[in-house]
PDB file of C-alpha atoms in Angstrom:
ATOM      1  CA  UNK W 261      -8.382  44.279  29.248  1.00 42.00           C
ATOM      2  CA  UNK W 262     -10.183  41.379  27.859  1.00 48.00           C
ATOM      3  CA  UNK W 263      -8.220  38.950  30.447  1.00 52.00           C
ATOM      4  CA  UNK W 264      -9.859  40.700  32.950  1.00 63.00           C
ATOM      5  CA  UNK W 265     -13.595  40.505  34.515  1.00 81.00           C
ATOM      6  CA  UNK W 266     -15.182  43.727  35.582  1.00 84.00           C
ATOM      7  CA  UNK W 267     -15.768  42.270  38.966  1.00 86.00           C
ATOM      8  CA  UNK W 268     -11.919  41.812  39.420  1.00 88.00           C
ATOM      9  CA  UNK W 269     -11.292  45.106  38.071  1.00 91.00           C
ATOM     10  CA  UNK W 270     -13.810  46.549  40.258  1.00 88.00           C
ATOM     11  CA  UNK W 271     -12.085  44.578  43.579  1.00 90.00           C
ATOM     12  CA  UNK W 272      -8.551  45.590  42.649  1.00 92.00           C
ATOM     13  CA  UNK W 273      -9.935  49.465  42.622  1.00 91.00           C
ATOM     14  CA  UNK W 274     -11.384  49.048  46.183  1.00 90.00           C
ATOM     15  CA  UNK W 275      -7.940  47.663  47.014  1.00 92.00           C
ATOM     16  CA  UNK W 276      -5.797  50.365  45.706  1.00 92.00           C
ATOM     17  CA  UNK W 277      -8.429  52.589  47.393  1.00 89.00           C
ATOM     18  CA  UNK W 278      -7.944  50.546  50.538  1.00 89.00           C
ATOM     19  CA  UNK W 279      -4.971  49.957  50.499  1.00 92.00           C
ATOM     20  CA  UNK W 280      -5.758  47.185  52.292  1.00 92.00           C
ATOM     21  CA  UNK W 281      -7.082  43.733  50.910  1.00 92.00           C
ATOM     22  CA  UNK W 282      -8.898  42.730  54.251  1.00 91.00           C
ATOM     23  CA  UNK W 283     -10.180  45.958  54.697  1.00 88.00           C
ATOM     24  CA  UNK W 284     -11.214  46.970  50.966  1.00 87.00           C
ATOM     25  CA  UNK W 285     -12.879  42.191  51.430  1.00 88.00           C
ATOM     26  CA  UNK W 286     -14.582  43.897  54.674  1.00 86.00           C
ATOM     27  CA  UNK W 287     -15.905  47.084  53.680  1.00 79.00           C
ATOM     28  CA  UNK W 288     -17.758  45.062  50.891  1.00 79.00           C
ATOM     29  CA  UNK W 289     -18.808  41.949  52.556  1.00 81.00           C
ATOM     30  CA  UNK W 290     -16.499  39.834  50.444  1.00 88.00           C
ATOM     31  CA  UNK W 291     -13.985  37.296  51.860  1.00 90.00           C
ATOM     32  CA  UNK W 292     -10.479  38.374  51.938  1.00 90.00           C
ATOM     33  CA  UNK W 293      -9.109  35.415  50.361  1.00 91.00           C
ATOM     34  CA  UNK W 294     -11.528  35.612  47.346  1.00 91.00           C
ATOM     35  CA  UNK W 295     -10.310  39.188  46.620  1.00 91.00           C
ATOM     36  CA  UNK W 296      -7.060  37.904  47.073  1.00 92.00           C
ATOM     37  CA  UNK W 297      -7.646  35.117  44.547  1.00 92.00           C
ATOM     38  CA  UNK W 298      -8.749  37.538  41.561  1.00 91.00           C
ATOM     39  CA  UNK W 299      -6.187  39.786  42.205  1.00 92.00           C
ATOM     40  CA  UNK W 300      -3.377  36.737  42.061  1.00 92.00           C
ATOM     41  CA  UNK W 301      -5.528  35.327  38.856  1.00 91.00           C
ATOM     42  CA  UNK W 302      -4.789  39.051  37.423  1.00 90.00           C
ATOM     43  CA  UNK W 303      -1.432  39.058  37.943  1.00 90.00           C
ATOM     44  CA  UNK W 304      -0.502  35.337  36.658  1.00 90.00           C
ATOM     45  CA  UNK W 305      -2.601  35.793  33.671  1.00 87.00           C
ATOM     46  CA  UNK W 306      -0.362  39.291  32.980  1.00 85.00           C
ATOM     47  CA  UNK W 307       2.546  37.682  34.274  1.00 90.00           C
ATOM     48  CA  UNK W 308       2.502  41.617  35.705  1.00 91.00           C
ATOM     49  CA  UNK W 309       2.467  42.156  39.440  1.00 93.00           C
ATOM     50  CA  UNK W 310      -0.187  44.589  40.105  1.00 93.00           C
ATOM     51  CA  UNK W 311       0.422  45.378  44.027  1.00 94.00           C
ATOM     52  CA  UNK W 312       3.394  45.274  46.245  1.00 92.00           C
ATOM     53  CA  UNK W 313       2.470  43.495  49.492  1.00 89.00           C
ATOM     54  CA  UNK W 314       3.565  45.070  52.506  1.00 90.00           C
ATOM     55  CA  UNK W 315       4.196  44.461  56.639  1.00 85.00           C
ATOM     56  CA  UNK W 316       1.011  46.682  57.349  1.00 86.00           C
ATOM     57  CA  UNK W 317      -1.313  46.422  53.576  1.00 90.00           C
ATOM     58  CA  UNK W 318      -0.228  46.838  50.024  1.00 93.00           C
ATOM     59  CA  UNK W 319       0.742  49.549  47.515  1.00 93.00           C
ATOM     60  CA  UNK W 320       0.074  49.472  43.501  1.00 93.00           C
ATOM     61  CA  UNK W 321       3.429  48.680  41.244  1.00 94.00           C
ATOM     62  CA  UNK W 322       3.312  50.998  38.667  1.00 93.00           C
ATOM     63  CA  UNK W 323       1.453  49.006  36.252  1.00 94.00           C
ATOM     64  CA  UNK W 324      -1.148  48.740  39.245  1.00 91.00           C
ATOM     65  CA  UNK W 325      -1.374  52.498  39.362  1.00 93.00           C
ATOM     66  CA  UNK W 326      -1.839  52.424  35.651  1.00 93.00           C
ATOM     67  CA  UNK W 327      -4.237  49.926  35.599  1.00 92.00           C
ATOM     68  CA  UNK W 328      -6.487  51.670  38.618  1.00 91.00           C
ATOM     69  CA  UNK W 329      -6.493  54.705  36.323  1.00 90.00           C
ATOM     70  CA  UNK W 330      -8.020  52.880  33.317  1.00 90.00           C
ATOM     71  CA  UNK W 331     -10.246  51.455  35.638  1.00 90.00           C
ATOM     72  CA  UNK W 332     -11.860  54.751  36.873  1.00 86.00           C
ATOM     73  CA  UNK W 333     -11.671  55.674  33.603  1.00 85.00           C
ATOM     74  CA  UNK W 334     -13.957  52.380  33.129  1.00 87.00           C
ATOM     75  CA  UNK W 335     -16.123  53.292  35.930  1.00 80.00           C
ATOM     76  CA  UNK W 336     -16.666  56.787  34.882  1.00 76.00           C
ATOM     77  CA  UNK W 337     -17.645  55.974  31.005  1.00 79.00           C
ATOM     78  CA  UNK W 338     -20.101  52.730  32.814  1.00 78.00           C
ATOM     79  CA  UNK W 339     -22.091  55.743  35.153  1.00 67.00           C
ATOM     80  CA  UNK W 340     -22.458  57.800  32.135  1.00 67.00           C
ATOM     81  CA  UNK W 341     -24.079  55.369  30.424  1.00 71.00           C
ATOM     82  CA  UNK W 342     -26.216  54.570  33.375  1.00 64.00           C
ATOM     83  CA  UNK W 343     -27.307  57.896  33.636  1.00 58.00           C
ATOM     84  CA  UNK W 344     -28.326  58.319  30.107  1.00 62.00           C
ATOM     85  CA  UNK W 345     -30.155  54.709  29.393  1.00 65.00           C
ATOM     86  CA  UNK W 346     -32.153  55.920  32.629  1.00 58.00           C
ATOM     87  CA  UNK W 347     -33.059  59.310  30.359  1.00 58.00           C
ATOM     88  CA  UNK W 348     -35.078  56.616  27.967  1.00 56.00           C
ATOM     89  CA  UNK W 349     -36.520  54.793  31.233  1.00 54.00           C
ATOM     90  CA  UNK W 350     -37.672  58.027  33.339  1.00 51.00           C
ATOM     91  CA  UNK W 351     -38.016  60.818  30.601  1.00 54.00           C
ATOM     92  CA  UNK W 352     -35.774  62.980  28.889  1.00 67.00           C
ATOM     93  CA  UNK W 353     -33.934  64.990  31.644  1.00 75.00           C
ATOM     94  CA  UNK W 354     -30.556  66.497  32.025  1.00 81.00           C
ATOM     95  CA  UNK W 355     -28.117  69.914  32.117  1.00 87.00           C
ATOM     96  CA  UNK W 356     -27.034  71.517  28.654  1.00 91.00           C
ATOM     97  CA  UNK W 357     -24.544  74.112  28.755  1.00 92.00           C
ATOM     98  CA  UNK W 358     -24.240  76.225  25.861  1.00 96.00           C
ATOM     99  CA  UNK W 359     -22.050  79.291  24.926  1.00 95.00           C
ATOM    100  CA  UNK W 360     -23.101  81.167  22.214  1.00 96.00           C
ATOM    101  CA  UNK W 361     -22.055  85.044  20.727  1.00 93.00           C
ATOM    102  CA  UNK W 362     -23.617  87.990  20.799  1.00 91.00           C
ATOM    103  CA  UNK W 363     -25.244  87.734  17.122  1.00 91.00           C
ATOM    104  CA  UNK W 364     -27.329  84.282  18.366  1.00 94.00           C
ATOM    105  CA  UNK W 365     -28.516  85.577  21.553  1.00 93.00           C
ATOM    106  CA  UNK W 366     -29.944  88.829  19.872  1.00 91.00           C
ATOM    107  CA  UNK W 367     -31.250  87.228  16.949  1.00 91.00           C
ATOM    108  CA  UNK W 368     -32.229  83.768  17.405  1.00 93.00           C
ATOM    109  CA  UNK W 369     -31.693  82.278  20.532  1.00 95.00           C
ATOM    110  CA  UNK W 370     -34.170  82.974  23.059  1.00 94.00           C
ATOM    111  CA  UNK W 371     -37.146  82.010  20.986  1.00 95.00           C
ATOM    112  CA  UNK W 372     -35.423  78.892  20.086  1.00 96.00           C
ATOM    113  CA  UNK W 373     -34.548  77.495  23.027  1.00 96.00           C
ATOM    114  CA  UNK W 374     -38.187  78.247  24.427  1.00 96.00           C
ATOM    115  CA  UNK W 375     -39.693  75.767  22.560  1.00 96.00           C
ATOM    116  CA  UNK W 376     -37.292  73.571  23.311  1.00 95.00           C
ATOM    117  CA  UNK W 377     -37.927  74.115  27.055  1.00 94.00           C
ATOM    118  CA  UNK W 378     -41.480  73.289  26.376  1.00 94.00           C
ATOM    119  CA  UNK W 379     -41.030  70.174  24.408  1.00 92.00           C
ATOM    120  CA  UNK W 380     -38.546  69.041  27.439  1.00 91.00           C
ATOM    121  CA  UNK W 381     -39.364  70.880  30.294  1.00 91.00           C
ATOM    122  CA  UNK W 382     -37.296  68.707  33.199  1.00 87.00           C
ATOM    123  CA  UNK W 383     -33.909  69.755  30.591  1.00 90.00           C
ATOM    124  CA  UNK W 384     -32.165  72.463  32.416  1.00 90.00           C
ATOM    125  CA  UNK W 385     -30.114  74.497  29.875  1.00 93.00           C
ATOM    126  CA  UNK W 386     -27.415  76.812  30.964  1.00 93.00           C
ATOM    127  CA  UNK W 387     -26.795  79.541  28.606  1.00 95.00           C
ATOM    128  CA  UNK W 388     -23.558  81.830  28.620  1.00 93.00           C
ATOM    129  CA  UNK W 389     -22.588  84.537  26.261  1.00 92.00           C
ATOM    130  CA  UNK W 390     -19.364  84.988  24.866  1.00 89.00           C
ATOM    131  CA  UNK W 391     -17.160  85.881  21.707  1.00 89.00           C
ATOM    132  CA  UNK W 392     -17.022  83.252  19.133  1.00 91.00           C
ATOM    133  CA  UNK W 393     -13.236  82.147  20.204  1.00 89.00           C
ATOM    134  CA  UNK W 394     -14.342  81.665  23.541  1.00 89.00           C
ATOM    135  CA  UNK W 395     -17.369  79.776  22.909  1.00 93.00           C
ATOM    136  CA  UNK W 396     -15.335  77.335  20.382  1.00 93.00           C
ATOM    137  CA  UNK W 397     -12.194  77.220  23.502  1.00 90.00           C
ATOM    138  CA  UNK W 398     -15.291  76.225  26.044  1.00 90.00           C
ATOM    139  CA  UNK W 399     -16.390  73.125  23.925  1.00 91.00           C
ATOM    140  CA  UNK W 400     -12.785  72.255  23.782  1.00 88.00           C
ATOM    141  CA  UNK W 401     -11.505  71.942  27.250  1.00 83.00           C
ATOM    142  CA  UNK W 402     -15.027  70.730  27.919  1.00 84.00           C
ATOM    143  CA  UNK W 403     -16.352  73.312  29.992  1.00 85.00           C
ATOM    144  CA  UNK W 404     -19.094  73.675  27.647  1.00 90.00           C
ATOM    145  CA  UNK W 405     -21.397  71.179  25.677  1.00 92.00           C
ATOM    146  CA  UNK W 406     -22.533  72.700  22.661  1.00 96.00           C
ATOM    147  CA  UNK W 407     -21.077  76.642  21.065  1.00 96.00           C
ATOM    148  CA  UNK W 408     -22.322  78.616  18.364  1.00 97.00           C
ATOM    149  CA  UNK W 409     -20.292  81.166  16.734  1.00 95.00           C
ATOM    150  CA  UNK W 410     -19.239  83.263  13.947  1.00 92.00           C
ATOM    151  CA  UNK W 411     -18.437  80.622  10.647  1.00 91.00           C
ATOM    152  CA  UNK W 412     -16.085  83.699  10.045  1.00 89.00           C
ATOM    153  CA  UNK W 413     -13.570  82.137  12.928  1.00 90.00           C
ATOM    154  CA  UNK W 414     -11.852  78.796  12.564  1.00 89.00           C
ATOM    155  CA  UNK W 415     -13.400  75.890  14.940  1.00 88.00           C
ATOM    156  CA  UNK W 416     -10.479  73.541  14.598  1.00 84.00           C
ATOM    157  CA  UNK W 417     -11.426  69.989  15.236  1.00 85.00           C
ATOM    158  CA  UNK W 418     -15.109  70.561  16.326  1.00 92.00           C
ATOM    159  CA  UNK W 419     -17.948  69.066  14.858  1.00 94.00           C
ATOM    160  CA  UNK W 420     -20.238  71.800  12.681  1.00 95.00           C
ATOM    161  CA  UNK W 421     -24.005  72.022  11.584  1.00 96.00           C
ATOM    162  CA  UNK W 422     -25.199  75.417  10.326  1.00 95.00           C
ATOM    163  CA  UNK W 423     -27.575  76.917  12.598  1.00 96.00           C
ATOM    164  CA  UNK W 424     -28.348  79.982  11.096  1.00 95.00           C
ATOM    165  CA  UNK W 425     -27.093  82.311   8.390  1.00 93.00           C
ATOM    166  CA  UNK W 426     -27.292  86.532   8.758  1.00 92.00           C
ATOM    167  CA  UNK W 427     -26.319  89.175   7.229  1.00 94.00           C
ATOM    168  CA  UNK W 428     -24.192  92.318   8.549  1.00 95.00           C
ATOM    169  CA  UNK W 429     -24.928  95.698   7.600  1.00 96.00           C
ATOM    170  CA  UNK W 430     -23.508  99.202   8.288  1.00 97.00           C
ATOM    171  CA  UNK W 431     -25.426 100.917  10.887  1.00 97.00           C
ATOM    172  CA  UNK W 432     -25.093 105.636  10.667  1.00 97.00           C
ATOM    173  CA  UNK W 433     -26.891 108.034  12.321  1.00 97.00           C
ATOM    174  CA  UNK W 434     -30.270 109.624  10.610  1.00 96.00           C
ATOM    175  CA  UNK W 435     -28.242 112.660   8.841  1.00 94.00           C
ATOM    176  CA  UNK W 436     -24.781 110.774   7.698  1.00 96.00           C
ATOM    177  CA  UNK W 437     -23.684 111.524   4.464  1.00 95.00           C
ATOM    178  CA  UNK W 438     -23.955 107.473   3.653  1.00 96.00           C
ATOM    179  CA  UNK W 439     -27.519 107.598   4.051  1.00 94.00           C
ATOM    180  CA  UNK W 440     -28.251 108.359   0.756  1.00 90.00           C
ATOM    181  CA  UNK W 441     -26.509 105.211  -0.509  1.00 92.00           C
ATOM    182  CA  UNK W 442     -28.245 102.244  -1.499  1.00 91.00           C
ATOM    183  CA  UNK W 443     -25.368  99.931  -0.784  1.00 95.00           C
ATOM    184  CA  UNK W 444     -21.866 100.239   1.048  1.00 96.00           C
ATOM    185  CA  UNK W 445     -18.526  99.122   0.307  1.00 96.00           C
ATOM    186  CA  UNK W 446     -15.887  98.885   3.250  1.00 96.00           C
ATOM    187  CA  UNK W 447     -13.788 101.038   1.720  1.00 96.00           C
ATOM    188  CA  UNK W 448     -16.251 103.910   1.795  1.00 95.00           C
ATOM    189  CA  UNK W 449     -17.377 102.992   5.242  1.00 95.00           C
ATOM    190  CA  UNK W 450     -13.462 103.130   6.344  1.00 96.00           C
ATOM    191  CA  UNK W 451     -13.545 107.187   5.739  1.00 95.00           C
ATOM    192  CA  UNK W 452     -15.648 107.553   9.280  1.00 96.00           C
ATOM    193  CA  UNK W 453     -15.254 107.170  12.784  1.00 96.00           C
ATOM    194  CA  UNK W 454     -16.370 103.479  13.708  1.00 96.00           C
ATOM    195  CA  UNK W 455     -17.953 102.028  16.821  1.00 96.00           C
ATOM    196  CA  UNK W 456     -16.758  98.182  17.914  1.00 91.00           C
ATOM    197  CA  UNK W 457     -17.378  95.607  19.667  1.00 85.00           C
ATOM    198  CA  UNK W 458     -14.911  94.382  22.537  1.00 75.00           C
ATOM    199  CA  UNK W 459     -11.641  92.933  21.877  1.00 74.00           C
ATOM    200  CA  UNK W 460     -12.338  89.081  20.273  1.00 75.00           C
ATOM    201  CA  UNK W 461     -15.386  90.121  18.967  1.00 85.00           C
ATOM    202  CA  UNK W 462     -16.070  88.100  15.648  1.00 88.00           C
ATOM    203  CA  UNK W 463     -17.648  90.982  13.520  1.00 91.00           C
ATOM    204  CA  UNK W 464     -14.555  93.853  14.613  1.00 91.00           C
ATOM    205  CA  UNK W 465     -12.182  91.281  13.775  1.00 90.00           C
ATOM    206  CA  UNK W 466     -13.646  90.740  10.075  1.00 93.00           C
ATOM    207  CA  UNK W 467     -14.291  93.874   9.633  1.00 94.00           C
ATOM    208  CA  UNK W 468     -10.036  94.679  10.811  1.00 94.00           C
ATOM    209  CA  UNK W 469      -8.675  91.791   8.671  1.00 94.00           C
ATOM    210  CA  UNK W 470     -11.053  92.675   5.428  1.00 96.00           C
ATOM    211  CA  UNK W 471      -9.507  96.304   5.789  1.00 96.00           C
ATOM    212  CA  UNK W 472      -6.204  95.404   5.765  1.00 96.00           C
ATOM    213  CA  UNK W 473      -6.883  93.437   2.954  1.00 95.00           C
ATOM    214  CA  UNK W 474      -7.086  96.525   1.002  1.00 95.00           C
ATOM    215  CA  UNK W 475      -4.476  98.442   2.982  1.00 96.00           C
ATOM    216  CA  UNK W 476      -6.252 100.276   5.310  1.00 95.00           C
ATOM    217  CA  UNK W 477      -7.076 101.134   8.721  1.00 93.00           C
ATOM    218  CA  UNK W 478     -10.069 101.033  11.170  1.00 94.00           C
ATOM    219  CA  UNK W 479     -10.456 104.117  13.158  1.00 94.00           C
ATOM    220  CA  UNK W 480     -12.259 103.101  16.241  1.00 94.00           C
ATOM    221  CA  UNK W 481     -13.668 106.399  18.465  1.00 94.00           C
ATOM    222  CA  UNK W 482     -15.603 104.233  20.887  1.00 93.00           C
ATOM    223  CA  UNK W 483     -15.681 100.285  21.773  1.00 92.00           C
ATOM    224  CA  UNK W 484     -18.424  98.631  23.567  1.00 92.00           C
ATOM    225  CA  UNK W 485     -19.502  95.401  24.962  1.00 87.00           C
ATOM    226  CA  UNK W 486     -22.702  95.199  23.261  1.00 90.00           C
ATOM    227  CA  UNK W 487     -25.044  95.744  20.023  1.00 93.00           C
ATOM    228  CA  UNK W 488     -27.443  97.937  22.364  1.00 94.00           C
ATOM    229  CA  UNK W 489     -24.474 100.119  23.826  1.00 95.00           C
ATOM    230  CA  UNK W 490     -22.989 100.320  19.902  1.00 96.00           C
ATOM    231  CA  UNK W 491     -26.818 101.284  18.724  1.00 96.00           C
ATOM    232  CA  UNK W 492     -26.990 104.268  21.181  1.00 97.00           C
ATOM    233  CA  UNK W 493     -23.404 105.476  20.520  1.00 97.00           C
ATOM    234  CA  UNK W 494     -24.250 105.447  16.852  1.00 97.00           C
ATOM    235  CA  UNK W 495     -27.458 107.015  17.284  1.00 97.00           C
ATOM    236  CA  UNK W 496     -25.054 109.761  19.337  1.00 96.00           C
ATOM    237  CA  UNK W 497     -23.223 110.214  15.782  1.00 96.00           C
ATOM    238  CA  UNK W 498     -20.172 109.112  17.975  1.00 96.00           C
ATOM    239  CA  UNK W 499     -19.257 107.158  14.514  1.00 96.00           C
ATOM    240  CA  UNK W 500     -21.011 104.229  12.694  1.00 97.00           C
ATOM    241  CA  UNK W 501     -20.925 100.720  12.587  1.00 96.00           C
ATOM    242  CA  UNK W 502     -21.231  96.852  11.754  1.00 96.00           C
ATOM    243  CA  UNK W 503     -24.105  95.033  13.007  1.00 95.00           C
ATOM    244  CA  UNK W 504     -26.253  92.181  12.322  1.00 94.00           C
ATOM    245  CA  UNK W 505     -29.403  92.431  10.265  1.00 93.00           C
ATOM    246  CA  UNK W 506     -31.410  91.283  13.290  1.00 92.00           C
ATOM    247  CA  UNK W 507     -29.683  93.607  15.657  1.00 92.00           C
ATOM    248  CA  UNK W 508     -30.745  96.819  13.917  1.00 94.00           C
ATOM    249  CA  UNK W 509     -33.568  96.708  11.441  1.00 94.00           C
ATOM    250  CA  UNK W 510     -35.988  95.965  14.824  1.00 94.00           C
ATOM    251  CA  UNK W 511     -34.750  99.897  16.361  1.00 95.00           C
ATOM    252  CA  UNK W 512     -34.906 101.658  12.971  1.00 96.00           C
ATOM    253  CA  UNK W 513     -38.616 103.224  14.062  1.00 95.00           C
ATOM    254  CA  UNK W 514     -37.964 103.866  17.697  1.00 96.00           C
ATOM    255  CA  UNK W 515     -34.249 104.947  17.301  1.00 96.00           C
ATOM    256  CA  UNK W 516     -32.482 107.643  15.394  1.00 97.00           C
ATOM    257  CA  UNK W 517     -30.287 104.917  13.186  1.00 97.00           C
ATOM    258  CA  UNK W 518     -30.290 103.847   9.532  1.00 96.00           C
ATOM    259  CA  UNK W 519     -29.171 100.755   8.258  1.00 96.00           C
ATOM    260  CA  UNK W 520     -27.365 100.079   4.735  1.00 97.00           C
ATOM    261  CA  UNK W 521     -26.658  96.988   2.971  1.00 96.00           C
ATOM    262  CA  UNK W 522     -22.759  96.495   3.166  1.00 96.00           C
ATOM    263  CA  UNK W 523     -21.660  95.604  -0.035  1.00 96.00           C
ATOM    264  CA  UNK W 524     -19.160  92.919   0.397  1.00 96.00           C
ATOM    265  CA  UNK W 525     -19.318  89.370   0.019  1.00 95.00           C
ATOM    266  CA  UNK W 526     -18.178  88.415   3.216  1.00 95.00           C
ATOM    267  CA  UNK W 527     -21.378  90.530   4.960  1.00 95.00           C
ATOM    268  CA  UNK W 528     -23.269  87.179   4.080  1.00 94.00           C
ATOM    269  CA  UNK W 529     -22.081  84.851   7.224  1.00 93.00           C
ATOM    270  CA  UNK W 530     -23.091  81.712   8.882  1.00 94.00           C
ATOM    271  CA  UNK W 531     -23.767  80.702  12.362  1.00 95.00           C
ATOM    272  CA  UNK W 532     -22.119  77.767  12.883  1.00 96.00           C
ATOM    273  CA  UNK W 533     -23.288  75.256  15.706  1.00 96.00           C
ATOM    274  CA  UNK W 534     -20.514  73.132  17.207  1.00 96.00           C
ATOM    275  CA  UNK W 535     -19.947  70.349  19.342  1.00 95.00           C
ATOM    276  CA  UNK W 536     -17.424  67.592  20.141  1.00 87.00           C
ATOM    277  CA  UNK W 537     -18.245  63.686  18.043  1.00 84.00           C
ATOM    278  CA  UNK W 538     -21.789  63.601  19.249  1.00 85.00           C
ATOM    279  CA  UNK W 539     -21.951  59.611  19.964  1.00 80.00           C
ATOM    280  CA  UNK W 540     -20.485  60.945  23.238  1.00 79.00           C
ATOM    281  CA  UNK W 541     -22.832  63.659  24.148  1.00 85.00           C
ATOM    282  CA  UNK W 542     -25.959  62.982  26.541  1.00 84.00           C
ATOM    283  CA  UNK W 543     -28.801  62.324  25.048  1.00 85.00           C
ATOM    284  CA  UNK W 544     -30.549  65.966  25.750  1.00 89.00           C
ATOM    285  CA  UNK W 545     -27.845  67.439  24.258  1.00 91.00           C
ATOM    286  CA  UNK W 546     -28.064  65.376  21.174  1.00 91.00           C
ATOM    287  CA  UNK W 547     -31.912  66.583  21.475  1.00 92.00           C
ATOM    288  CA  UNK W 548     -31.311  69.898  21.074  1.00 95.00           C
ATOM    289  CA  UNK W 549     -28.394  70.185  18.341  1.00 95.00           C
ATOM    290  CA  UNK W 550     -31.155  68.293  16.078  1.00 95.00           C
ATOM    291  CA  UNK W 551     -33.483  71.286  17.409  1.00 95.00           C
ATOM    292  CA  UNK W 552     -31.396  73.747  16.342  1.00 95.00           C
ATOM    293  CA  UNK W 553     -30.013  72.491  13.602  1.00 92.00           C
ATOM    294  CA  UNK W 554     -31.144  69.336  12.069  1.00 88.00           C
ATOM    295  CA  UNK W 555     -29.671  67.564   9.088  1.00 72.00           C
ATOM    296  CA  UNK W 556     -31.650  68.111   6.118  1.00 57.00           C
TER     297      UNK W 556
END
């Protein structure tokens, strides 16, 4: 690429577009031989030929095709970096998208971000909830910029901070048996009826692979899509459950629940915050990771 002026480049990709060197010198107030010129200079400096010229216009050889690629590549990574240089010139502005499980939202989240909104109010943040898998799979394929999840579920190539850390508890009705237990073990829990989260669910899937870990089954009467809906099915004595700290010890005086330390070292969890090498994020998003989670 370094035989090659970004003005050339530029030309050549109005050509391809074109296909048409007149037309592509026309539609930019450039003379057709000067476009003609670069794109010869190209060529004899690559000893590559870069279009085919035809009766009625041209066509790119296969190394022109590959070249016009890396040039929209080119032009793509030059706006980005036009849009966020402007974010120092005008103010700090932009769209985050975040996924994020069930345990953030509930717990964390919302007051979070709301200062955040009010130390940037022009950023527009886009929040959607999901299991931890998903949220880590949405940061992958890029449909999301920054996830939080479960540190209980492997991130793969991702980029971590810890945002948060909880702790998961068992949650029974007001007359179970295991209310009269200071702590829980699984294996004691495992002798009831449970309530679960939907399928993917970081918390049923610990909770599934810990108790076949000691050769046992989860019997699951009801599952849900939320910690309210597993709350009210507990509180139903429809069977008990796993929950985060912060989703139950709030309810304990307006609902008919208890909540019991589980006794297993894996009941101690982090939130992890994750995000793809952050040189390439925008600048708002950069903002709010350090927000959220900043290096100590």
């Amino acid at each position: 690429m370094s035989d090659y002026d970004l003005l050339s480049l530029r030309l050549f990709a109005l050509v391809v577009e074109a296909r048409n060197i007149a037309r592509a010198a026309r539609d930019n107030n450039i003379a057709a031989s000067a476009v003609s010129k670069r794109i010869s200079e190209m060529e004899a400096r690559t000893n590559v030929p870069l279009l085919q010229r035809l009766r009625d216009g041209v066509e790119p050889t296969p190394a022109g095709q590959a070249l016009y690629r890396k040039v929209k590549d080119l032009q793509e990574l030059l706006s980005r970096l036009d849009v966020e240089l402007s974010e120092y010139a005008s103010g700090t502005k932009g769209l985050i998208r975040i996924v994020a499980n069930t345990s953030s939202v509930t717990q964390f989240l919302p007051e979070d971000l709301a200062e955040f909104v009010h130390m940037y109010p022009d950023v527009k943040i886009e929040l959607r909830e999901e299991t931890s898998a998903r949220n880590i799979e949405a940061v992958v394929n890029g449909s999301a910029d920054i996830a939080i999840f479960s540190g209980h579920v492997s991130h793969g190539s991702l980029d971590t901070r810890i945002y948060r850390r909880d702790s998961l508890m068992v949650v029974v009705p007001v007359d179970h048996p295991l209310t009269a237990a200071a702590k829980v073990k699984l294996a004691d829990m495992l002798e009831f009826d449970q309530v679960g989260l939907q399928e993917g669910s970081s918390i049923q899937a610990k909770v599934i692979a810990e108790a076949l870990n000691i050769d046992r089954k989860v019997r699951f009467r009801v599952e849900v899509l939320s910690f309210d809906a597993i709350r009210r099915m507990v509180e139903a004595g429809l069977g008990i459950a796993v929950l985060p700290q912060g989703a139950v010890l709030p309810y304990l005086d307006s609902m008919a629940i208890t909540a019991i330390e589980l006794d297993e070292p894996w009941a101690s969890r982090e939130l992890l915050l994750g995000y793809r090498d952050m040189s390439t994020l925008p600048v708002v998003c950069r903002l709010l990771i350090e927000h959220l989670a900043p290096r100590l």
